[in-house]
Coordinates of C-alpha atoms in Angstrom, one line a residue:
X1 CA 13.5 -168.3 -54.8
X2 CA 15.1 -165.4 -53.3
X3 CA 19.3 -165.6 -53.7
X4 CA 21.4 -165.9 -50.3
X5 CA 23.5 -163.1 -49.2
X6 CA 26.8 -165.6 -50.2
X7 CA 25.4 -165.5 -54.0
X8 CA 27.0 -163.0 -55.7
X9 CA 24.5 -160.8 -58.4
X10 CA 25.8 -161.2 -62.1
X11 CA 28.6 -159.0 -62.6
X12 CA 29.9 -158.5 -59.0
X13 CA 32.5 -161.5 -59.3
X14 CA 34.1 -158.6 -62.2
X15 CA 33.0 -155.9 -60.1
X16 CA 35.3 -156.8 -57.3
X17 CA 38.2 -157.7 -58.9
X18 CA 38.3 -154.6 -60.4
X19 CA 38.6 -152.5 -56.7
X20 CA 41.0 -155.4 -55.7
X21 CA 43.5 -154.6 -58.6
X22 CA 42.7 -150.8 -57.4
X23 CA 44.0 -151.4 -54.1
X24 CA 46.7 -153.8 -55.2
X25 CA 48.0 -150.7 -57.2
X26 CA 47.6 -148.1 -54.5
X27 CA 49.3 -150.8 -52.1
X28 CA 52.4 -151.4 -54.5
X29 CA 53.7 -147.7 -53.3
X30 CA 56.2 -147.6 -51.1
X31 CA 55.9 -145.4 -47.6
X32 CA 59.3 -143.9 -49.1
X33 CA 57.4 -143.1 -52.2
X34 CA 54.4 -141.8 -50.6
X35 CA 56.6 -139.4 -49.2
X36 CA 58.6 -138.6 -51.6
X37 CA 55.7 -137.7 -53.9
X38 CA 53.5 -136.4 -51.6
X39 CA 51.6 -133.5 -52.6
X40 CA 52.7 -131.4 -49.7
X41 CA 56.1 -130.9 -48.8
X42 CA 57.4 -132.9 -45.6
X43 CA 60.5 -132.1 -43.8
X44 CA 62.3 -133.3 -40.4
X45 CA 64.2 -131.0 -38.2
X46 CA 66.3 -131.3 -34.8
X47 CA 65.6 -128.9 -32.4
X48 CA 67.8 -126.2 -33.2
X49 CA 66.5 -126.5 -36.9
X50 CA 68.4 -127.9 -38.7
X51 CA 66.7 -130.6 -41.9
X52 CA 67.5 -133.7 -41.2
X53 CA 64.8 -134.9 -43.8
X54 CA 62.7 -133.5 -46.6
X55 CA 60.9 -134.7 -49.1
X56 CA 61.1 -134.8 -53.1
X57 CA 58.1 -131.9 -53.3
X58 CA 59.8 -129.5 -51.0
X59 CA 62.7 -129.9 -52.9
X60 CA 61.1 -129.7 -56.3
X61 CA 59.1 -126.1 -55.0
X62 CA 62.6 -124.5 -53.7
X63 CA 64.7 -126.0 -56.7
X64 CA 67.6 -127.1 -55.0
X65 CA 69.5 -130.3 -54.1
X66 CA 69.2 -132.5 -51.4
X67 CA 72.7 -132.3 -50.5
X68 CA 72.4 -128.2 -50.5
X69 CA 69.9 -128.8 -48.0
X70 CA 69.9 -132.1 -45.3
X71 CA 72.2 -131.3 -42.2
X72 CA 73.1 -127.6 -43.9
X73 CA 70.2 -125.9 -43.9
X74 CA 67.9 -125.0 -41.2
X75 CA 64.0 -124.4 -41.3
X76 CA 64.5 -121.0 -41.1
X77 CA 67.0 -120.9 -44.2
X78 CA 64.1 -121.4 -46.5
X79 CA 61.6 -118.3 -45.3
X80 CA 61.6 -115.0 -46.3
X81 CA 63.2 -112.3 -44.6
X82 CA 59.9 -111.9 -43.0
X83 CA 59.0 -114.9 -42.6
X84 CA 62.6 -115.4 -40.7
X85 CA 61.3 -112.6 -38.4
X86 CA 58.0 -114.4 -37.6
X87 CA 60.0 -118.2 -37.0
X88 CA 61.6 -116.3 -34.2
X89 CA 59.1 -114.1 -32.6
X90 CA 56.1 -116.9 -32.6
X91 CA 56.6 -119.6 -34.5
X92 CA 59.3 -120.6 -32.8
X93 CA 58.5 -119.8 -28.8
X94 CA 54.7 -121.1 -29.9
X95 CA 56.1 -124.6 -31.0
X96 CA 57.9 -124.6 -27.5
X97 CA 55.4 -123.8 -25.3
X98 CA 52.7 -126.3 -27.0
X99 CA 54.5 -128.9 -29.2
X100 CA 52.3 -128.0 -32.1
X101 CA 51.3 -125.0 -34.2
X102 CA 49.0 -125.5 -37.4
X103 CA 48.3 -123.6 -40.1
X104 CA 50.4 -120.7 -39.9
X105 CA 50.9 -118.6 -43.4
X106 CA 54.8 -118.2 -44.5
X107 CA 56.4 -117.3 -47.2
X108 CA 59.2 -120.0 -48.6
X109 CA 62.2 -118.5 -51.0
X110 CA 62.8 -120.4 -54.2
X111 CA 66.1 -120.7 -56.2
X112 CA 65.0 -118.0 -58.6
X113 CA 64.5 -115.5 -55.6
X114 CA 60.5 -115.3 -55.8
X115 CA 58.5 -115.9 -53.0
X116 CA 56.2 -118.6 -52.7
X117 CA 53.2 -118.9 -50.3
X118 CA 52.5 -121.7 -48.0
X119 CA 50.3 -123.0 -44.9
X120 CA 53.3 -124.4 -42.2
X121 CA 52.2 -127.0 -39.9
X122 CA 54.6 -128.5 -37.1
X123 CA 54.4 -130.7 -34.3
X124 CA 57.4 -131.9 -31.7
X125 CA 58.0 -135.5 -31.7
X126 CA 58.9 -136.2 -27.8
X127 CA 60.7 -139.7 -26.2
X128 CA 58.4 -141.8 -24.0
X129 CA 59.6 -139.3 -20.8
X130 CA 58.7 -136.2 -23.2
X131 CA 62.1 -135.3 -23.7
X132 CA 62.1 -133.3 -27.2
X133 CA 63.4 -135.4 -30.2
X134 CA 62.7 -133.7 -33.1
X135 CA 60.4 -131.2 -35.1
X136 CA 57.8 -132.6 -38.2
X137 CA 56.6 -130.2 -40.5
X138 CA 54.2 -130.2 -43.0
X139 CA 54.2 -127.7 -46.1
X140 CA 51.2 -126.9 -48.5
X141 CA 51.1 -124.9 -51.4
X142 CA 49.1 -121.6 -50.8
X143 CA 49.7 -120.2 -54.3
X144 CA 45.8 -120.2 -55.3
X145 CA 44.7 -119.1 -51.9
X146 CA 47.3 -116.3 -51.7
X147 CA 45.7 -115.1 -55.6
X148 CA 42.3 -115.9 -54.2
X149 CA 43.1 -113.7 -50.5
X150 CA 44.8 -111.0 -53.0
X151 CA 41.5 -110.4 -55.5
X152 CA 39.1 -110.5 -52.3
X153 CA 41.4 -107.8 -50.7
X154 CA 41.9 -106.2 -53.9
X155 CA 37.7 -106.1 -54.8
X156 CA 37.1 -105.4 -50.9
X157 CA 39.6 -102.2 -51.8
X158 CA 37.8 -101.1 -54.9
X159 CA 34.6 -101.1 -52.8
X160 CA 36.1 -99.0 -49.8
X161 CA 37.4 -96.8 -52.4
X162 CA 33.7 -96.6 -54.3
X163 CA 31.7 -96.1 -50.9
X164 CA 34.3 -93.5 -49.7
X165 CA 33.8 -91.7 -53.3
X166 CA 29.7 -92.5 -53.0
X167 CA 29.9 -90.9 -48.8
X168 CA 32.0 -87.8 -50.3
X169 CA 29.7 -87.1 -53.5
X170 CA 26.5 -87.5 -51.2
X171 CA 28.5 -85.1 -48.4
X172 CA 28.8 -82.5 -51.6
X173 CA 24.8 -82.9 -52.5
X174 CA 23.9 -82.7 -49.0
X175 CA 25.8 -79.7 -48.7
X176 CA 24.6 -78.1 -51.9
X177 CA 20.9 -79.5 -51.6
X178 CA 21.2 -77.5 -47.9
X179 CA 22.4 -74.4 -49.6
X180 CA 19.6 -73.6 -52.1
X181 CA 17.2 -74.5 -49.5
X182 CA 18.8 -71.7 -47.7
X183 CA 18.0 -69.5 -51.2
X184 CA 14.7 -70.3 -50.8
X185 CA 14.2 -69.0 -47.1
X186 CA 14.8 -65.5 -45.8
X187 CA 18.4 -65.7 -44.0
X188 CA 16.5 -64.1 -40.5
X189 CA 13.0 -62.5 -39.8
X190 CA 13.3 -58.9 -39.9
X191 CA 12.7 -56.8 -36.7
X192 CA 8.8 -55.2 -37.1
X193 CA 7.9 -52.4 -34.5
X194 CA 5.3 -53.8 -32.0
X195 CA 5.6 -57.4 -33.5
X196 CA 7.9 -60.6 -32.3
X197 CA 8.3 -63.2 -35.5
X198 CA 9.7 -66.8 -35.3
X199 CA 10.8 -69.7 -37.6
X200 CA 11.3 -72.8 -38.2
X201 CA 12.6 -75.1 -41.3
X202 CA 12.8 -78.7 -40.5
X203 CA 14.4 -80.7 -43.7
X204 CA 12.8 -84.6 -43.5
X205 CA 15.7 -86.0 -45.8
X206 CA 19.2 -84.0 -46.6
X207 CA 19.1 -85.6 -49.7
X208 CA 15.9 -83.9 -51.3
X209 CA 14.9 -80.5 -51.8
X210 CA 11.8 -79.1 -50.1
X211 CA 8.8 -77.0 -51.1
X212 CA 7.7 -75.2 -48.0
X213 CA 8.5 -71.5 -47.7
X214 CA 7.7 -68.4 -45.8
X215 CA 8.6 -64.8 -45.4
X216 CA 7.6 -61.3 -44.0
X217 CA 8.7 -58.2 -45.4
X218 CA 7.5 -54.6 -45.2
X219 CA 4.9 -53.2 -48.2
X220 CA 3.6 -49.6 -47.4
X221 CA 2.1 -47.3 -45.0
X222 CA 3.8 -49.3 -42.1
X223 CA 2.1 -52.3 -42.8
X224 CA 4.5 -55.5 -42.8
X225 CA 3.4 -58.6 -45.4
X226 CA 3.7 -62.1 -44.9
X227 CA 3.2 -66.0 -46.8
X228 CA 3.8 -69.4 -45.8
X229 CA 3.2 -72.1 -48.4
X230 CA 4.0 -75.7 -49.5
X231 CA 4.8 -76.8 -52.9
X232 CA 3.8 -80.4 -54.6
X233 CA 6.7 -82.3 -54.9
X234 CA 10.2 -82.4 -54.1
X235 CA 13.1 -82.0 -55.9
X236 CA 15.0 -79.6 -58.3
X237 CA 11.5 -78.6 -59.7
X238 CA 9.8 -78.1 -56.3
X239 CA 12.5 -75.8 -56.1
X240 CA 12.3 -74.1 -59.3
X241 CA 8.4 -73.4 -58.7
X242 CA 9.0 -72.6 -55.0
X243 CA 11.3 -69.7 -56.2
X244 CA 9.4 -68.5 -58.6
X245 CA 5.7 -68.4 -56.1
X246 CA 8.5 -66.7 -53.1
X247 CA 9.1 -63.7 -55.7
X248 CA 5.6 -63.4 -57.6
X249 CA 4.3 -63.1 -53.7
X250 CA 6.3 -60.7 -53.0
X251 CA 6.3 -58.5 -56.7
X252 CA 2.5 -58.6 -55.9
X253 CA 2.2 -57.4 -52.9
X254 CA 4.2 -54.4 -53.2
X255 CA 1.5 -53.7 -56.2
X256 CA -1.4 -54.3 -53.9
X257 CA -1.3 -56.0 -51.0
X258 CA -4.7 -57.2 -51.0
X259 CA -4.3 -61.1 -49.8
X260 CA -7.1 -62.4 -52.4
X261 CA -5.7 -60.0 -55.1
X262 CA -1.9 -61.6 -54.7
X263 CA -3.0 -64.9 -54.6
X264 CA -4.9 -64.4 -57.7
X265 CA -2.4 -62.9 -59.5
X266 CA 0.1 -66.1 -58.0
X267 CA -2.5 -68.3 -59.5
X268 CA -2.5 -67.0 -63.0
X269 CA 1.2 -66.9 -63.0
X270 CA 1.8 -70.8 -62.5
X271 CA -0.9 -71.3 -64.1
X272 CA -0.1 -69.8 -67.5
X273 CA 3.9 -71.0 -67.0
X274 CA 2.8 -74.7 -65.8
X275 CA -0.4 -75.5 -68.1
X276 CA 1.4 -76.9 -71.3
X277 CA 3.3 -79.7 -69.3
X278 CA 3.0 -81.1 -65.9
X279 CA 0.5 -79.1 -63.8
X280 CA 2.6 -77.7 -61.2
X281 CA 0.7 -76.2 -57.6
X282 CA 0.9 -74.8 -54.3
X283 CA -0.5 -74.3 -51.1
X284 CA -0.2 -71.1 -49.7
X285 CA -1.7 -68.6 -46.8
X286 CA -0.9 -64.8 -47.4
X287 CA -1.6 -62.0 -45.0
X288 CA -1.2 -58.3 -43.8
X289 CA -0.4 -56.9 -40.5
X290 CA -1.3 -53.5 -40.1
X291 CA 0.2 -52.3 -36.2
X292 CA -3.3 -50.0 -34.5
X293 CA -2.8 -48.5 -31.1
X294 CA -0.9 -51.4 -29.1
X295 CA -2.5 -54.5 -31.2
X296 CA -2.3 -55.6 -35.1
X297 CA -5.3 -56.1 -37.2
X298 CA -4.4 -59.4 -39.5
X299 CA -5.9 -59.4 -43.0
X300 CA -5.7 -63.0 -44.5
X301 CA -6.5 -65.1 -47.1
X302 CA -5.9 -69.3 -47.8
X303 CA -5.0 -70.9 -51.0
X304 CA -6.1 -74.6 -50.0
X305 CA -3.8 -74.3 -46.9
X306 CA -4.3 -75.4 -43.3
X307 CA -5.7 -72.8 -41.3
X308 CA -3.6 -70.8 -39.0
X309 CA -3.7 -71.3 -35.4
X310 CA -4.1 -68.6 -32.7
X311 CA -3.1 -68.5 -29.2
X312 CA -4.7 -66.1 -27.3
X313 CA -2.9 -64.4 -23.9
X314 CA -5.7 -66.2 -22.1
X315 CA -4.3 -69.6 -23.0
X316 CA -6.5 -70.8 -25.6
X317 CA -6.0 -71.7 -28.7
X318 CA -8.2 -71.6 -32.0
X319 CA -8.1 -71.8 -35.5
X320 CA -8.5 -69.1 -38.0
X321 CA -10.8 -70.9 -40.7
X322 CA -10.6 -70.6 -44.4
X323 CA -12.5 -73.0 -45.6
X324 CA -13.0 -73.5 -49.3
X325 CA -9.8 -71.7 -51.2
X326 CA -8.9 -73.8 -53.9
X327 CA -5.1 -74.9 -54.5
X328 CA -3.1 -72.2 -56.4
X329 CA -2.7 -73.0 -59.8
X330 CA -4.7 -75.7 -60.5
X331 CA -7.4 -73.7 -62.7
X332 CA -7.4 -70.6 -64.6
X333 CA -9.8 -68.8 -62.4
X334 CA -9.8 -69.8 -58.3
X335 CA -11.3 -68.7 -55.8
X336 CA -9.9 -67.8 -52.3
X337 CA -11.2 -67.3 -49.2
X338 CA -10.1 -64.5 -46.9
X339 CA -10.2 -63.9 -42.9
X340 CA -9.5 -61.0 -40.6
X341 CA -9.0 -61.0 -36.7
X342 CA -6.7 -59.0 -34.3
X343 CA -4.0 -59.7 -32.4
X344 CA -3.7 -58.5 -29.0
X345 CA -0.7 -58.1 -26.3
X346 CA 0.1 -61.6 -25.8
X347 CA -1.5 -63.5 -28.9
X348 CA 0.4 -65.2 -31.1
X349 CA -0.6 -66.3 -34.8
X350 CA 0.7 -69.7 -36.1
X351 CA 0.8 -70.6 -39.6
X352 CA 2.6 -74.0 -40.3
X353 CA 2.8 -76.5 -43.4
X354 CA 0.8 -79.6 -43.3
X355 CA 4.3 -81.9 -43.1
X356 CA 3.5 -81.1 -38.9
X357 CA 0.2 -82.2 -38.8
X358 CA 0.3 -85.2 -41.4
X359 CA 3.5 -86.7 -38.9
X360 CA 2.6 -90.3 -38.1
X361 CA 3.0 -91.0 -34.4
X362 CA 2.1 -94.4 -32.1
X363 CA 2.6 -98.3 -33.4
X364 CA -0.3 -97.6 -35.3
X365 CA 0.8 -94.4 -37.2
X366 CA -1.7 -92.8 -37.2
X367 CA -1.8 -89.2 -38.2
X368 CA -1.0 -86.5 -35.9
X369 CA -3.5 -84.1 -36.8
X370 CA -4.7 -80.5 -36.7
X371 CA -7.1 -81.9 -33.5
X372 CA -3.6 -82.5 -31.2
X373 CA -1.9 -79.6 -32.8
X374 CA -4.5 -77.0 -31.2
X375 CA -4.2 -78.8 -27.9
X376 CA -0.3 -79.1 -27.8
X377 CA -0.5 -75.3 -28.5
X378 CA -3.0 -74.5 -26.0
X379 CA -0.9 -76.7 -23.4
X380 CA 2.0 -74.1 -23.7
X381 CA 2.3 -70.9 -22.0
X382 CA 1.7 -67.7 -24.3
X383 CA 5.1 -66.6 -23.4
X384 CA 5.4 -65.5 -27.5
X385 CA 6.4 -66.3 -30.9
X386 CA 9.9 -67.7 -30.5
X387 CA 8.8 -69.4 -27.2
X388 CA 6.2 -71.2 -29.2
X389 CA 8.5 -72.1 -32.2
X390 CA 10.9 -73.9 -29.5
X391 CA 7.8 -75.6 -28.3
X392 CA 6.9 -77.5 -31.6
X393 CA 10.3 -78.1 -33.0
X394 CA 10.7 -80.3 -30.1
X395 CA 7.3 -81.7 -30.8
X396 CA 8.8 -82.5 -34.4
X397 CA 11.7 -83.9 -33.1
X398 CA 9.8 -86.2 -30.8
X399 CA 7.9 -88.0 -33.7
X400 CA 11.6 -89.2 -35.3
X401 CA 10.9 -91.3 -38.4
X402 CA 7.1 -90.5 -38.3
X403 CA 8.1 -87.2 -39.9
X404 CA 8.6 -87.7 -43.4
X405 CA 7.8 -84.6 -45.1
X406 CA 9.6 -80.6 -44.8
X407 CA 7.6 -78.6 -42.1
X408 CA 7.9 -74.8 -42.1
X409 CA 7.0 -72.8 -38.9
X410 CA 6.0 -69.2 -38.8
X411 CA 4.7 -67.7 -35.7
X412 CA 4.1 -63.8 -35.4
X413 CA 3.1 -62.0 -32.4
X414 CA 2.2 -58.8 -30.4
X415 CA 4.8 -58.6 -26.8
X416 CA 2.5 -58.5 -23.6
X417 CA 3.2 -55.8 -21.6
X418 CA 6.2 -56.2 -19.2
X419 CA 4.5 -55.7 -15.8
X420 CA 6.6 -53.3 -12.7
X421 CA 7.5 -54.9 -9.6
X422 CA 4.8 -52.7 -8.3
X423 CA 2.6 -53.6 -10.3
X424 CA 3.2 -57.1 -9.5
X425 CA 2.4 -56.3 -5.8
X426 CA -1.2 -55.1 -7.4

């Protein structure tokens, strides 16, 4: 037979006179005690300030007597100097305009002279026709949320001061990553009789060394040299093997300039200094220019680089294929593949590293390839070298975080003819 909600379970006779003694306890205290012993400090003002109440805890927390403080004192005895200046300016005109203010961080001054934290909260006590009678305020201790506020501020500190130090030691990298890039690149094209040249470096990430390179320098007989290339990797190494392929290029050439004869010798050279650890490689085209009765005959050969491009004075544009060389440096013995053509009045050779063509570009990322390049270059007027450099470094600025890898630009041309006015007229 199930019990009736009167029938107490077994033990809940014991059970409730154990929370009645509880409360019997708790109701023993005396509203005087409850606010004498309060765990916040209490205090009564008049309107002008001074304490007409306050409690035992207040007291305790400021270590003086009672009689020091009822009808001598006012609120604002007990602040700090600055907290004296805040009373005034807000606290103060605040409590006026709106009868209440809560929660407003003060500092209190104790007997020994040290400054103790606290949350203030006051409110007016008005008549029935809201005439003002007096001020209640309420004071709790903010000792452990002042030490609390002071570590946060302190570690918030510590960090501003590590991410300032982290900004300024990645401004000094940046600046002397950006430097020995610099090394690696001729400061400016040199000026070649009959020939315009242009460049272009564009650096993916400040923070990492490239491999690409170029150059063009003079060998003999009036004939002018030139390389573009791209190292594997990044980094201090990159850079150490990009140096050492800018200067074997060059060392080589002034030997004999024969394009598959310098890249072979390039090829035993990192071979031979790379073989007992990591394999270190490149990609590299290397030609000759040789200036012939108002155009320049171009004698090239490809280390497993893209072809170059070529846009004729008619508009087109076409690549110069050399298919087949093998990367430089991978084996002892490579084979390279070598092409000739001339440039005429107008034309303009392209060579470029594959950073350009491997961009990533629509939602889908796809890759920008060497099919877009050729019509991008043929969709520009052959107004020259430098005109088409300016071309395609807004091109690689267009494709924003698609490009993630170093592109180098080299573009060398013959000038067209500058026509007369009358000529013009013809």
């Amino acid at each position: 037979m199930c019990r009736t909600a009167q029938e107490p379970e077994p033990g809940d006779k014991h059970d409730a006179d154990v929370t009645d003694a509880v409360f019997t306890s708790l109701l023993e205290d005396s509203a005087e005690e409850l606010y004498e012993q309060a765990p916040c400090g209490y205090l009564s003002t008049l309107m002008d300030g001074t304490i007409a109440k306050i409690n035992t805890t207040l007291l305790d927390w400021l270590g003086l007597d009672r009689s020091r403080v009822v009808g001598r004192m006012r609120f604002a005895d007990l602040l700090s100097v600055g907290g004296k200046l805040y009373h005034e300016t807000h606290f103060a005109p605040l409590l006026q305009m709106q009868g209440e203010v809560s929660g407003i961080a003060m500092d209190i001054k104790t007997a020994g002279g040290r400054r103790m934290p606290v949350l203030v909260t006051s409110k007016v006590k008005t008549t029935q026709d809201g005439e003002p009678l007096l001020i209640r305020t309420t004071v709790f201790d903010a000792r452990d949320r002042r030490a609390y506020e002071t570590e946060l501020l302190r570690g918030r500190q510590a960090a501003e001061e590590a991410r300032r130090r982290s900004e300024a030691d990645r401004a000094r990298l940046q600046e002397a990553l950006a430097v020995l890039q610099q090394s690696l690149l001729p400061a400016e094209l040199p000026v070649v009789p009959g020939l315009e040249a242009g460049s272009y470096y564009h650096t993916a990430s400040p923070d990492l060394l490239g491999g690409d390179f170029y150059d063009l320098f003079p060998v003999d007989g009036g004939r002018w040299a030139f390389f573009l290339g791209d190292v594997c990797g990044k980094g201090p190494q990159a850079a150490a093997v990009t140096s050492l392929t800018r200067y074997t290029l060059r060392a080589a050439a002034l030997h004999d300039a024969d394009p598959v004869t310098v890249l072979t010798t390039l090829n035993t050279v990192l071979y031979e200094r790379y073989q007992s650890g990591e394999g270190r490689y490149c990609t590299t085209i290397f030609g000759v220019l040789e200036p012939q009765d108002g155009r320049v005959g171009v004698h090239l050969a490809s280390g497993g680089h893209p072809s170059a491009l070529i846009q004729r004075a008619d508009g087109s544009a076409d690549f110069l294929p050399t298919p087949g060389g093998l990367l430089v440096g991978v084996l002892p013995q490579a084979p390279f593949v070598a092409n000739r053509t001339d440039l005429l009045p107008g034309d303009t050779l392209l060579l470029y590293t594959d950073g350009l063509t491997e961009a990533r570009i629509g939602p889908e990322r796809a890759l920008y390839g060497e099919d877009a390049l050729r019509a991008f270059t043929a969709g520009q007027p052959p107004a020259g070298p430098q005109a088409l450099i300016t071309a395609l470094s807004g091109l690689l600025a267009s494709f924003g975080e698609g490009l993630d890898d170093d592109t180098a630009l080299l573009a060398l041309g013959v000038p067209a003819p500058i026509l007369t006015a009358n000529e013009d007229m013809t």
